[in-house]
């Protein structure tokens, strides 16, 4: 009878230890995956027209003044075309064969952890800053980051 109790206690302790180790392993993997997704996540804010340098600086300051923003960088249309050319020259050749650069100027914004936590509110506030031509981001990536945080 005593041997059966000891065996049962040992089995329960072993299962608890394995469960705790599995949770620690899952937490470590989720943390690494969240960091990877967060480092890759960007919000691209494309402008209707290329504004004057003073307007660019004002918009950049407004973006950086938001507590959720980790980094905001203005990307002129020529720089965007050069980056695309380095990544996929055939695509650039097919797009520019008709004439001028079709890419708009814009801002590339990286958010901090709190910005991702309240992404919908931040996005609504940023939409009102100016007349953006387009705002691009990966919604599935935001959802994945938030789900990983939950786990």
One Martini backbone bead per residue (centre of mass of N, CA, C, O) as a GRO file, in nm:
protein
  151
    1UNK     BB    1   0.058   0.063  -0.021
    2UNK     BB    2   0.305   0.252   0.008
    3UNK     BB    3   0.420   0.207  -0.279
    4UNK     BB    4   0.174   0.322  -0.431
    5UNK     BB    5   0.192   0.609  -0.316
    6UNK     BB    6   0.478   0.674  -0.408
    7UNK     BB    7   0.424   0.628  -0.708
    8UNK     BB    8   0.202   0.844  -0.731
    9UNK     BB    9   0.370   1.086  -0.635
   10UNK     BB   10   0.591   1.058  -0.848
   11UNK     BB   11   0.405   1.087  -1.097
   12UNK     BB   12   0.295   1.370  -1.025
   13UNK     BB   13   0.569   1.513  -1.007
   14UNK     BB   14   0.658   1.450  -1.295
   15UNK     BB   15   0.420   1.592  -1.439
   16UNK     BB   16   0.469   1.871  -1.316
   17UNK     BB   17   0.755   1.908  -1.425
   18UNK     BB   18   0.685   1.879  -1.726
   19UNK     BB   19   0.480   2.110  -1.736
   20UNK     BB   20   0.671   2.335  -1.648
   21UNK     BB   21   0.881   2.295  -1.873
   22UNK     BB   22   0.682   2.342  -2.108
   23UNK     BB   23   0.607   2.633  -2.031
   24UNK     BB   24   0.893   2.750  -2.049
   25UNK     BB   25   0.939   2.676  -2.344
   26UNK     BB   26   0.695   2.826  -2.464
   27UNK     BB   27   0.775   3.106  -2.361
   28UNK     BB   28   1.044   3.129  -2.510
   29UNK     BB   29   0.931   3.093  -2.799
   30UNK     BB   30   0.725   3.323  -2.792
   31UNK     BB   31   0.930   3.549  -2.739
   32UNK     BB   32   1.094   3.511  -3.000
   33UNK     BB   33   0.860   3.544  -3.198
   34UNK     BB   34   0.775   3.827  -3.110
   35UNK     BB   35   1.043   3.969  -3.175
   36UNK     BB   36   1.047   3.901  -3.472
   37UNK     BB   37   0.777   4.038  -3.548
   38UNK     BB   38   0.840   4.322  -3.432
   39UNK     BB   39   1.098   4.384  -3.606
   40UNK     BB   40   0.922   4.357  -3.885
   41UNK     BB   41   0.725   4.575  -3.807
   42UNK     BB   42   0.533   4.802  -4.021
   43UNK     BB   43   0.429   5.135  -4.102
   44UNK     BB   44   0.286   5.273  -4.397
   45UNK     BB   45   0.289   5.626  -4.490
   46UNK     BB   46   0.131   5.771  -4.753
   47UNK     BB   47   0.148   6.041  -4.955
   48UNK     BB   48  -0.004   6.236  -5.176
   49UNK     BB   49   0.229   6.449  -5.155
   50UNK     BB   50   0.519   6.616  -5.173
   51UNK     BB   51   0.638   6.791  -4.933
   52UNK     BB   52   0.785   7.004  -4.762
   53UNK     BB   53   1.039   7.001  -4.540
   54UNK     BB   54   0.874   7.131  -4.308
   55UNK     BB   55   0.636   6.927  -4.321
   56UNK     BB   56   0.798   6.676  -4.269
   57UNK     BB   57   0.901   6.756  -3.988
   58UNK     BB   58   0.623   6.787  -3.857
   59UNK     BB   59   0.527   6.496  -3.903
   60UNK     BB   60   0.760   6.358  -3.760
   61UNK     BB   61   0.712   6.493  -3.484
   62UNK     BB   62   0.425   6.385  -3.444
   63UNK     BB   63   0.499   6.088  -3.449
   64UNK     BB   64   0.725   6.099  -3.222
   65UNK     BB   65   0.521   6.209  -2.996
   66UNK     BB   66   0.422   5.941  -2.982
   67UNK     BB   67   0.446   5.689  -2.743
   68UNK     BB   68   0.429   5.438  -2.958
   69UNK     BB   69   0.680   5.549  -3.102
   70UNK     BB   70   1.006   5.447  -3.197
   71UNK     BB   71   0.999   5.502  -3.524
   72UNK     BB   72   1.055   5.766  -3.779
   73UNK     BB   73   1.074   5.757  -4.146
   74UNK     BB   74   1.160   5.921  -4.422
   75UNK     BB   75   1.059   5.829  -4.770
   76UNK     BB   76   1.151   5.892  -5.059
   77UNK     BB   77   1.069   5.802  -5.375
   78UNK     BB   78   1.363   5.744  -5.473
   79UNK     BB   79   1.443   5.555  -5.239
   80UNK     BB   80   1.218   5.347  -5.286
   81UNK     BB   81   1.310   5.268  -5.572
   82UNK     BB   82   1.597   5.176  -5.497
   83UNK     BB   83   1.508   4.951  -5.302
   84UNK     BB   84   1.341   4.796  -5.511
   85UNK     BB   85   1.572   4.750  -5.713
   86UNK     BB   86   1.745   4.575  -5.518
   87UNK     BB   87   1.518   4.354  -5.483
   88UNK     BB   88   1.347   4.410  -5.785
   89UNK     BB   89   1.435   4.490  -6.098
   90UNK     BB   90   1.203   4.385  -6.281
   91UNK     BB   91   0.974   4.543  -6.151
   92UNK     BB   92   1.086   4.826  -6.203
   93UNK     BB   93   1.100   4.805  -6.509
   94UNK     BB   94   0.789   4.754  -6.549
   95UNK     BB   95   0.699   5.029  -6.405
   96UNK     BB   96   0.912   5.250  -6.555
   97UNK     BB   97   0.867   5.235  -6.875
   98UNK     BB   98   0.654   5.490  -6.885
   99UNK     BB   99   0.846   5.664  -6.670
  100UNK     BB  100   0.787   5.763  -6.386
  101UNK     BB  101   0.772   5.753  -6.055
  102UNK     BB  102   0.506   5.578  -5.875
  103UNK     BB  103   0.610   5.637  -5.601
  104UNK     BB  104   0.553   5.736  -5.290
  105UNK     BB  105   0.586   5.915  -5.030
  106UNK     BB  106   0.697   5.843  -4.681
  107UNK     BB  107   0.642   5.655  -4.382
  108UNK     BB  108   0.833   5.472  -4.141
  109UNK     BB  109   0.689   5.277  -3.874
  110UNK     BB  110   0.771   5.204  -3.536
  111UNK     BB  111   0.659   5.016  -3.268
  112UNK     BB  112   0.594   4.961  -2.960
  113UNK     BB  113   0.442   4.769  -2.730
  114UNK     BB  114   0.206   4.971  -2.672
  115UNK     BB  115   0.128   5.019  -2.971
  116UNK     BB  116   0.034   4.726  -3.025
  117UNK     BB  117  -0.185   4.718  -2.796
  118UNK     BB  118  -0.307   5.010  -2.941
  119UNK     BB  119  -0.342   5.014  -3.259
  120UNK     BB  120  -0.625   5.119  -3.336
  121UNK     BB  121  -0.600   5.393  -3.196
  122UNK     BB  122  -0.344   5.491  -3.332
  123UNK     BB  123  -0.450   5.479  -3.622
  124UNK     BB  124  -0.680   5.684  -3.583
  125UNK     BB  125  -0.490   5.924  -3.504
  126UNK     BB  126  -0.309   5.923  -3.765
  127UNK     BB  127  -0.526   5.971  -3.983
  128UNK     BB  128  -0.568   6.286  -3.875
  129UNK     BB  129  -0.294   6.436  -3.947
  130UNK     BB  130  -0.346   6.368  -4.259
  131UNK     BB  131  -0.354   6.316  -4.612
  132UNK     BB  132  -0.352   6.003  -4.687
  133UNK     BB  133  -0.318   5.775  -4.939
  134UNK     BB  134  -0.181   5.541  -4.752
  135UNK     BB  135  -0.213   5.249  -4.531
  136UNK     BB  136   0.037   5.010  -4.435
  137UNK     BB  137  -0.010   4.668  -4.317
  138UNK     BB  138  -0.006   4.370  -4.106
  139UNK     BB  139  -0.271   4.236  -3.951
  140UNK     BB  140  -0.171   3.946  -3.884
  141UNK     BB  141   0.077   4.039  -3.723
  142UNK     BB  142  -0.069   4.182  -3.497
  143UNK     BB  143  -0.236   3.940  -3.403
  144UNK     BB  144   0.003   3.752  -3.342
  145UNK     BB  145   0.139   3.924  -3.126
  146UNK     BB  146  -0.108   3.937  -2.932
  147UNK     BB  147  -0.139   3.629  -2.896
  148UNK     BB  148   0.139   3.571  -2.781
  149UNK     BB  149   0.107   3.746  -2.530
  150UNK     BB  150  -0.122   3.579  -2.411
  151UNK     BB  151   0.054   3.308  -2.399
   0.00000   0.00000   0.00000
